[in-house]
């Protein structure tokens, strides 16, 4: 199918070019019919077929006019945005055209500059034409094989660009073509100069070791044997501590007096103290990377080779500096065969002392062959020996390895990082690069991933320095930090579990939960958080399906509070959670839900809800002492042990426990049954607004009935003190209705004479039902007739009342279906009883109840 598509594009492009040629001939008789094919036939067919025949003809016509005049020995560049009329949805295109004498490196150099400007390329065509000119004017054009001068014509189509971008691009391409021309024109003179240096070393060797000179000669000869692309050279003279460029000796791109191959940060240099110290060493060659990118051939850092010049006494008198690019053979040929490298490698192998035919000897040779070739040229023998042995150890036990080499000229740090293949991706590479850049106070200038056989990936980072002292960071620190970067979330979970569990238990939990947390959870929460969650999840069951945690998030401080809810087997809809929290005085501002799926046959799903809450009134939230109260209140409401209404806000605002809130709710339900003229909503809004008084009402109740209190006389004193505080607070209440409501609650407590509030069941839990016996005559708002005593019973499931009009009375209880005023119904029955049974029973008694949660 793919081959058919390619063939279809080829045929369509050929037909399109033929049609465009016919259109062009009809327009311009002076343009050869074959010109369209010369310009576009070698472009990628699938790029060509996106244009219409009229537009191809128009573009060819423009190209011919642009080509029609050019002075030999000069380049010509144009960048213009052209309107299209016959190319479907494409309405315009920016066309870059370059005419130049045919020479090497043109296309790759131009495309490198285009890439540098981050422009999107849509079509590239670069035919070589046979051209005849008369004084610069075009007289004939044809295929390159025809008689005439060979000229390169490069056409590049880009997405539409503005005039400024075009102007900048033309200037940059002019400079690139100028450097290409210099490098090509001076290629032969540069080879002659290098041959002359080789001859001088042979005929007038400096006073250095013979093997040093011989290796330098062979290395330079190796460069000349098509292993190096010479782009520029220049002589330097050394006088004392200064080095002076001999600009008259410059060839190639170094003819530019502004060109500096050394740089520290943004400062361009000819010499540094570190380089001067290196020049003084008894060595013939300097091999390093220049600090500037080549703009000819490949967009990589230039290779810099210096040949030192000595006088007869061995004193350094100058340097012959070469810049260019190692060719592909420098990277594909065995390092053991390359002069200069082979000597360094032999030294490393001798230091290691392995038998060359042994496993270790062969493994070391392989390490050195796979060593980054550019790095191999620059690194010193001692450092290479240490690094190679460190890499060799990775065969025995793969692990994170970080090998950092400081450039001796203090321009960069070369760092080789080995990480497990399964942990490596572009995200990890970026994070490691950012760490290294921060650690060495620099920037990631380049990185080179390498994927050898085995479990590890090697990434070679070049960290460019911007001045100042380079930090000296030990290898253990670097490896620990990189290890933390590549550390997976599951690794962190295992470590966190080991901190709080015995090893066997930690492994068991890891097996159950290592795959149980979703990717979204892992992005949002640290493994230590998950380890804490596992402890909670392990405690959940069908009998105990919920757990909660109110906590402060560090970033929100006390302006908000986080709430975590774990639910066994089913998610809790927002419609269940939000009303409860709103009645507690919160506003939900954020919510995230995750599913936790433990492994195993009995692995029940756990739903984890994480919410961010704020107070309704926008106030601060202090969890000190309130955390347990809030959690218990939320759980009791969600379990049905407490009702969900506005009284629950007293837990947050008044500091009341859920059971104390249930007491307030009991009093309010009773007050409503004795027909006080206020709704439940109004009463809870009043108590929440005056939460300090509500808390004192509860304290007054405890002072009256808590069996743990001291003697009765002390109990009376406490009540008087509390009532005095309440009266003082009531003086500040401005609303008459609110004042009346608050006094009703105080009066109800003072009218109570007995309660079961403090009783527990056989399991030690407080009883679900709250019963309070009132002396009815003390209740100021109770309508007539008033019983002698009445007991009000409250729970989330049922409410009831029992009234007695004398110490000795009789009467039954009944079911009521009037939840709002069932007491009124019962009171009417008592009245009827007294009329009918006055002779038999002097006073009556009657009770009733209303079920609120009937079985389904």
Coordinates of N, CA, C and O in Angstrom, one line a residue, residues 477-597:
X477 N 27.5 11.9 45.7 CA 26.4 12.9 45.7 C 25.7 12.9 44.4 O 24.4 12.9 44.4
X478 N 26.4 13.0 43.3 CA 25.8 13.0 42.0 C 25.0 11.8 41.8 O 23.9 11.9 41.3
X479 N 25.5 10.6 42.1 CA 24.8 9.4 41.9 C 23.6 9.3 42.8 O 22.5 8.8 42.3
X480 N 23.6 9.8 44.0 CA 22.5 9.8 44.9 C 21.4 10.6 44.3 O 20.2 10.2 44.3
X481 N 21.7 11.8 43.9 CA 20.7 12.8 43.3 C 20.1 12.2 42.0 O 18.9 12.3 41.8
X482 N 20.9 11.7 41.1 CA 20.4 11.1 39.9 C 19.5 9.9 40.2 O 18.5 9.7 39.6
X483 N 20.0 9.1 41.2 CA 19.2 8.0 41.7 C 17.8 8.4 42.1 O 16.8 7.7 41.9
X484 N 17.7 9.5 42.9 CA 16.4 10.0 43.3 C 15.6 10.5 42.1 O 14.4 10.3 42.2
X485 N 16.2 11.0 41.1 CA 15.5 11.5 39.9 C 14.8 10.3 39.2 O 13.7 10.4 38.8
X486 N 15.6 9.2 39.0 CA 15.1 8.1 38.3 C 14.3 7.1 39.1 O 13.7 6.2 38.6
X487 N 14.3 7.4 40.4 CA 13.6 6.6 41.4 C 12.1 6.5 41.0 O 11.5 7.6 40.9
X488 N 11.6 5.4 40.8 CA 10.2 5.3 40.4 C 9.3 5.4 41.7 O 9.8 5.3 42.8
X489 N 8.1 5.7 41.4 CA 7.1 5.9 42.5 C 7.0 4.6 43.3 O 6.9 4.6 44.5
X490 N 7.1 3.4 42.6 CA 7.0 2.1 43.3 C 8.2 1.9 44.2 O 8.1 1.4 45.3
X491 N 9.4 2.4 43.8 CA 10.6 2.3 44.6 C 10.4 3.1 45.9 O 10.7 2.6 47.0
X492 N 9.8 4.3 45.8 CA 9.6 5.1 46.9 C 8.6 4.5 47.9 O 8.7 4.6 49.1
X493 N 7.6 3.8 47.3 CA 6.5 3.2 48.1 C 7.2 2.0 48.9 O 6.9 1.9 50.1
X494 N 8.0 1.2 48.3 CA 8.7 0.2 49.1 C 9.5 0.7 50.2 O 9.5 0.2 51.3
X495 N 10.3 1.8 49.9 CA 11.1 2.4 51.0 C 10.2 2.9 52.1 O 10.6 2.8 53.3
X496 N 9.1 3.6 51.8 CA 8.2 4.1 52.8 C 7.6 3.0 53.6 O 7.4 3.2 54.8
X497 N 7.2 1.9 53.0 CA 6.6 0.8 53.7 C 7.7 0.2 54.7 O 7.3 -0.2 55.8
X498 N 8.9 0.1 54.3 CA 10.0 -0.5 55.1 C 10.2 0.4 56.3 O 10.7 -0.1 57.4
X499 N 10.0 1.7 56.2 CA 10.2 2.5 57.4 C 9.2 2.3 58.5 O 9.5 2.5 59.7
X500 N 8.0 1.8 58.2 CA 7.0 1.7 59.2 C 6.5 0.2 59.4 O 5.6 0.0 60.2
X501 N 7.1 -0.7 58.7 CA 6.7 -2.1 58.8 C 7.9 -3.0 58.9 O 9.0 -2.7 58.4
X502 N 7.8 -4.2 59.5 CA 8.8 -5.2 59.4 C 9.0 -5.6 58.0 O 8.1 -5.5 57.2
X503 N 10.2 -6.0 57.6 CA 10.5 -6.3 56.2 C 9.5 -7.3 55.5 O 9.0 -7.0 54.4
X504 N 9.1 -8.3 56.2 CA 8.1 -9.3 55.7 C 6.8 -8.6 55.4 O 6.2 -8.9 54.4
X505 N 6.3 -7.9 56.4 CA 5.0 -7.2 56.2 C 5.1 -6.1 55.1 O 4.2 -6.0 54.3
X506 N 6.2 -5.4 55.0 CA 6.4 -4.4 54.0 C 6.3 -5.1 52.6 O 5.7 -4.5 51.7
X507 N 7.0 -6.2 52.4 CA 6.9 -6.9 51.1 C 5.5 -7.4 50.8 O 5.1 -7.3 49.7
X508 N 4.8 -7.8 51.8 CA 3.4 -8.3 51.6 C 2.6 -7.1 51.2 O 1.8 -7.3 50.2
X509 N 2.7 -6.0 51.9 CA 1.9 -4.8 51.5 C 2.3 -4.3 50.1 O 1.4 -3.9 49.3
X510 N 3.6 -4.3 49.8 CA 4.0 -3.9 48.5 C 3.4 -4.7 47.4 O 3.0 -4.2 46.3
X511 N 3.4 -6.1 47.6 CA 2.8 -7.0 46.6 C 1.3 -6.6 46.4 O 0.8 -6.7 45.3
X512 N 0.6 -6.2 47.4 CA -0.8 -5.9 47.3 C -1.1 -4.6 46.7 O -2.0 -4.4 45.9
X513 N -0.2 -3.6 46.9 CA -0.5 -2.2 46.6 C 0.4 -1.6 45.5 O 0.2 -0.5 45.1
X514 N 1.5 -2.3 45.1 CA 2.4 -1.6 44.2 C 1.8 -1.2 42.9 O 2.2 -0.2 42.2
X515 N 0.8 -2.0 42.4 CA 0.0 -1.7 41.2 C -1.4 -1.1 41.5 O -2.2 -1.0 40.6
X516 N -1.6 -0.9 42.8 CA -3.0 -0.5 43.1 C -3.3 0.9 43.0 O -4.5 1.3 43.1
X517 N -2.3 1.8 42.9 CA -2.5 3.2 42.8 C -2.4 3.7 41.3 O -1.5 3.4 40.7
X518 N -3.4 4.5 40.9 CA -3.4 4.9 39.5 C -2.3 5.9 39.2 O -1.7 6.5 40.1
X519 N -2.1 6.1 37.9 CA -1.0 7.1 37.5 C -1.4 8.5 38.0 O -0.5 9.2 38.4
X520 N -2.6 8.8 38.0 CA -3.0 10.1 38.5 C -2.7 10.3 40.0 O -2.3 11.4 40.4
X521 N -3.0 9.2 40.8 CA -2.6 9.3 42.2 C -1.1 9.5 42.4 O -0.7 10.3 43.2
X522 N -0.3 8.7 41.6 CA 1.1 8.8 41.7 C 1.7 10.2 41.4 O 2.6 10.6 42.0
X523 N 1.0 10.8 40.4 CA 1.4 12.2 40.1 C 1.1 13.2 41.2 O 1.8 14.1 41.4
X524 N 0.0 12.9 41.9 CA -0.5 13.9 42.9 C 0.1 13.7 44.3 O 0.2 14.6 45.1
X525 N 0.5 12.5 44.6 CA 0.9 12.2 46.0 C 2.2 11.4 46.0 O 2.5 10.6 45.2
X526 N 3.0 11.7 47.0 CA 4.3 11.1 47.2 C 4.1 9.7 47.8 O 3.1 9.4 48.4
X527 N 5.1 8.8 47.5 CA 5.0 7.4 48.1 C 4.7 7.3 49.6 O 4.1 6.5 50.1
X528 N 5.3 8.3 50.3 CA 5.2 8.3 51.8 C 3.7 8.5 52.1 O 3.2 8.0 53.1
X529 N 3.0 9.3 51.3 CA 1.6 9.5 51.5 C 0.8 8.2 51.3 O -0.1 7.9 52.1
X530 N 1.2 7.6 50.2 CA 0.5 6.3 49.9 C 0.7 5.3 51.0 O -0.2 4.5 51.3
X531 N 1.9 5.2 51.6 CA 2.2 4.3 52.7 C 1.2 4.5 53.8 O 0.7 3.6 54.5
X532 N 1.0 5.8 54.1 CA 0.0 6.1 55.2 C -1.4 5.8 54.8 O -2.2 5.3 55.6
X533 N -1.7 5.9 53.5 CA -3.0 5.6 53.1 C -3.2 4.1 53.2 O -4.3 3.6 53.5
X534 N -2.2 3.3 52.9 CA -2.3 1.8 53.0 C -2.7 1.4 54.4 O -3.5 0.5 54.6
X535 N -2.1 2.1 55.4 CA -2.4 1.7 56.8 C -3.9 2.0 57.0 O -4.5 1.2 57.7
X536 N -4.4 3.0 56.5 CA -5.9 3.3 56.6 C -6.7 2.3 55.9 O -7.7 1.7 56.4
X537 N -6.3 2.1 54.6 CA -7.1 1.1 53.8 C -7.1 -0.3 54.4 O -8.2 -0.9 54.3
X538 N -6.0 -0.7 55.0 CA -6.0 -2.0 55.6 C -7.0 -2.2 56.7 O -7.4 -3.3 57.0
X539 N -7.4 -1.0 57.3 CA -8.4 -1.1 58.4 C -9.8 -1.0 58.0 O -10.7 -1.1 58.8
X540 N -10.1 -0.9 56.7 CA -11.4 -0.7 56.2 C -12.0 -2.1 55.9 O -11.3 -3.1 55.6
X541 N -13.3 -2.2 56.1 CA -14.0 -3.5 55.8 C -15.5 -3.2 55.6 O -15.9 -2.0 55.7
X542 N -16.2 -4.2 55.3 CA -17.7 -4.0 55.1 C -18.3 -3.5 56.4 O -19.3 -2.7 56.4
X543 N -17.8 -3.9 57.6 CA -18.3 -3.4 58.8 C -17.8 -2.1 59.2 O -18.5 -1.4 60.0
X544 N -16.7 -1.7 58.7 CA -16.2 -0.3 59.0 C -15.8 0.3 57.6 O -14.6 0.3 57.3
X545 N -16.7 0.8 56.9 CA -16.5 1.1 55.5 C -15.9 2.5 55.3 O -15.5 2.9 54.1
X546 N -15.8 3.4 56.3 CA -15.3 4.7 56.1 C -14.2 5.1 57.0 O -14.1 4.6 58.2
X547 N -13.3 6.0 56.6 CA -12.3 6.6 57.4 C -12.0 8.0 56.8 O -12.2 8.2 55.6
X548 N -11.7 8.9 57.7 CA -11.5 10.3 57.3 C -10.3 10.9 57.9 O -9.8 10.4 59.0
X549 N -9.8 12.0 57.3 CA -8.6 12.7 57.9 C -8.7 14.1 57.5 O -8.6 14.5 56.3
X550 N -9.0 15.0 58.5 CA -8.9 16.4 58.3 C -7.4 16.8 58.6 O -6.8 16.4 59.6
X551 N -6.9 17.6 57.7 CA -5.5 18.0 57.8 C -5.2 19.4 57.1 O -6.0 19.7 56.2
X552 N -4.2 20.0 57.5 CA -3.8 21.2 56.8 C -2.8 20.9 55.7 O -1.8 20.1 55.9
X553 N -3.0 21.4 54.5 CA -2.0 21.3 53.5 C -1.0 22.4 53.7 O -1.4 23.6 54.0
X554 N 0.2 22.1 53.5 CA 1.3 23.1 53.7 C 1.1 24.4 52.9 O 1.2 25.5 53.4
X555 N 0.7 24.2 51.6 CA 0.6 25.4 50.8 C -0.6 26.3 51.1 O -0.6 27.5 50.8
X556 N -1.7 25.7 51.7 CA -2.8 26.5 52.1 C -2.8 27.1 53.5 O -3.6 27.9 53.9
X557 N -1.8 26.6 54.3 CA -1.7 27.0 55.7 C -3.1 26.8 56.4 O -3.7 25.8 56.3
X558 N -3.5 27.9 57.2 CA -4.7 27.7 57.9 C -5.9 28.4 57.3 O -7.0 28.5 57.9
X559 N -5.8 28.8 56.0 CA -6.9 29.4 55.4 C -7.8 28.4 54.8 O -8.9 28.7 54.3
X560 N -7.4 27.1 54.7 CA -8.2 26.0 54.2 C -7.7 24.8 54.9 O -6.7 24.7 55.6
X561 N -8.5 23.7 54.7 CA -8.2 22.4 55.3 C -8.5 21.4 54.3 O -9.4 21.5 53.5
X562 N -7.6 20.3 54.3 CA -7.9 19.2 53.4 C -8.6 18.1 54.2 O -8.5 17.9 55.4
X563 N -9.5 17.4 53.4 CA -10.2 16.3 54.0 C -10.0 15.1 53.1 O -10.4 15.2 51.9
X564 N -9.5 14.0 53.6 CA -9.4 12.8 52.9 C -10.5 11.8 53.4 O -10.7 11.7 54.6
X565 N -11.1 11.2 52.5 CA -12.2 10.2 52.8 C -11.9 8.9 52.1 O -11.7 8.9 50.8
X566 N -11.8 7.8 52.8 CA -11.6 6.5 52.2 C -12.9 5.7 52.4 O -13.5 5.6 53.5
X567 N -13.4 5.2 51.3 CA -14.7 4.5 51.3 C -14.5 3.1 50.7 O -13.9 2.9 49.7
X568 N -15.0 2.1 51.5 CA -14.8 0.7 51.1 C -15.9 0.3 50.1 O -17.1 0.5 50.3
X569 N -15.4 -0.2 49.0 CA -16.3 -0.9 48.0 C -17.1 0.0 47.1 O -17.6 -0.4 46.0
X570 N -17.4 1.2 47.5 CA -18.2 2.1 46.7 C -17.7 3.5 46.9 O -17.3 3.9 47.9
X571 N -17.9 4.3 45.8 CA -17.5 5.7 45.9 C -18.7 6.5 46.6 O -19.8 6.1 46.6
X572 N -18.3 7.6 47.3 CA -19.3 8.4 47.9 C -19.6 9.6 47.0 O -18.7 10.4 46.7
X573 N -20.8 9.7 46.4 CA -21.1 10.8 45.5 C -21.0 12.1 46.2 O -21.2 12.2 47.4
X574 N -20.7 13.1 45.4 CA -20.7 14.5 45.9 C -22.0 14.9 46.6 O -22.0 15.6 47.5
X575 N -23.1 14.3 46.0 CA -24.4 14.7 46.6 C -24.5 14.2 48.0 O -25.4 14.6 48.8
X576 N -23.7 13.2 48.4 CA -23.8 12.7 49.8 C -22.8 13.5 50.7 O -23.1 13.8 51.8
X577 N -21.6 13.8 50.1 CA -20.6 14.4 51.0 C -20.8 15.9 51.1 O -20.6 16.5 52.2
X578 N -21.1 16.6 50.0 CA -21.1 18.1 50.1 C -22.1 18.6 51.0 O -21.8 19.6 51.8
X579 N -23.4 18.1 51.1 CA -24.4 18.7 52.0 C -23.9 18.6 53.5 O -24.1 19.4 54.3
X580 N -23.3 17.4 53.8 CA -22.8 17.2 55.2 C -21.7 18.2 55.5 O -21.8 18.9 56.6
X581 N -20.8 18.5 54.6 CA -19.7 19.4 54.9 C -20.3 20.9 54.9 O -19.8 21.7 55.7
X582 N -21.2 21.2 54.1 CA -21.8 22.5 54.1 C -22.5 22.8 55.4 O -22.4 23.9 56.0
X583 N -23.2 21.8 55.9 CA -23.9 21.9 57.2 C -22.9 22.0 58.4 O -23.2 22.6 59.4
X584 N -21.7 21.5 58.2 CA -20.6 21.6 59.2 C -19.9 23.0 59.1 O -19.0 23.3 59.9
X585 N -20.3 23.8 58.1 CA -19.7 25.1 58.1 C -18.6 25.3 57.0 O -17.9 26.3 57.0
X586 N -18.5 24.3 56.1 CA -17.4 24.3 55.2 C -18.0 24.7 53.8 O -19.2 24.5 53.5
X587 N -17.1 25.0 52.9 CA -17.4 25.2 51.5 C -16.3 24.3 50.7 O -15.1 24.5 50.9
X588 N -16.8 23.5 49.8 CA -15.9 22.6 49.1 C -15.3 23.4 47.9 O -16.1 23.8 47.0
X589 N -14.0 23.6 47.8 CA -13.4 24.4 46.7 C -12.7 23.5 45.7 O -12.4 23.9 44.6
X590 N -12.4 22.3 46.1 CA -11.7 21.4 45.1 C -11.9 19.9 45.6 O -12.1 19.6 46.8
X591 N -12.0 19.0 44.6 CA -12.2 17.6 44.9 C -11.6 16.7 43.8 O -11.6 17.0 42.6
X592 N -10.9 15.7 44.3 CA -10.3 14.7 43.4 C -10.6 13.3 43.9 O -10.6 13.1 45.2
X593 N -10.9 12.4 43.0 CA -11.3 11.1 43.4 C -10.4 10.1 42.7 O -10.1 10.2 41.5
X594 N -9.9 9.1 43.5 CA -9.0 8.1 42.9 C -9.5 6.7 43.4 O -10.0 6.5 44.5
X595 N -9.3 5.7 42.5 CA -9.6 4.3 42.9 C -8.3 3.6 43.3 O -7.3 3.6 42.6
X596 N -8.4 2.9 44.4 CA -7.3 2.1 44.9 C -7.7 0.6 44.8 O -8.7 0.3 45.4
X597 N -6.9 -0.2 44.1 CA -7.3 -1.5 43.8 C -6.2 -2.5 44.3 O -5.3 -2.8 43.6

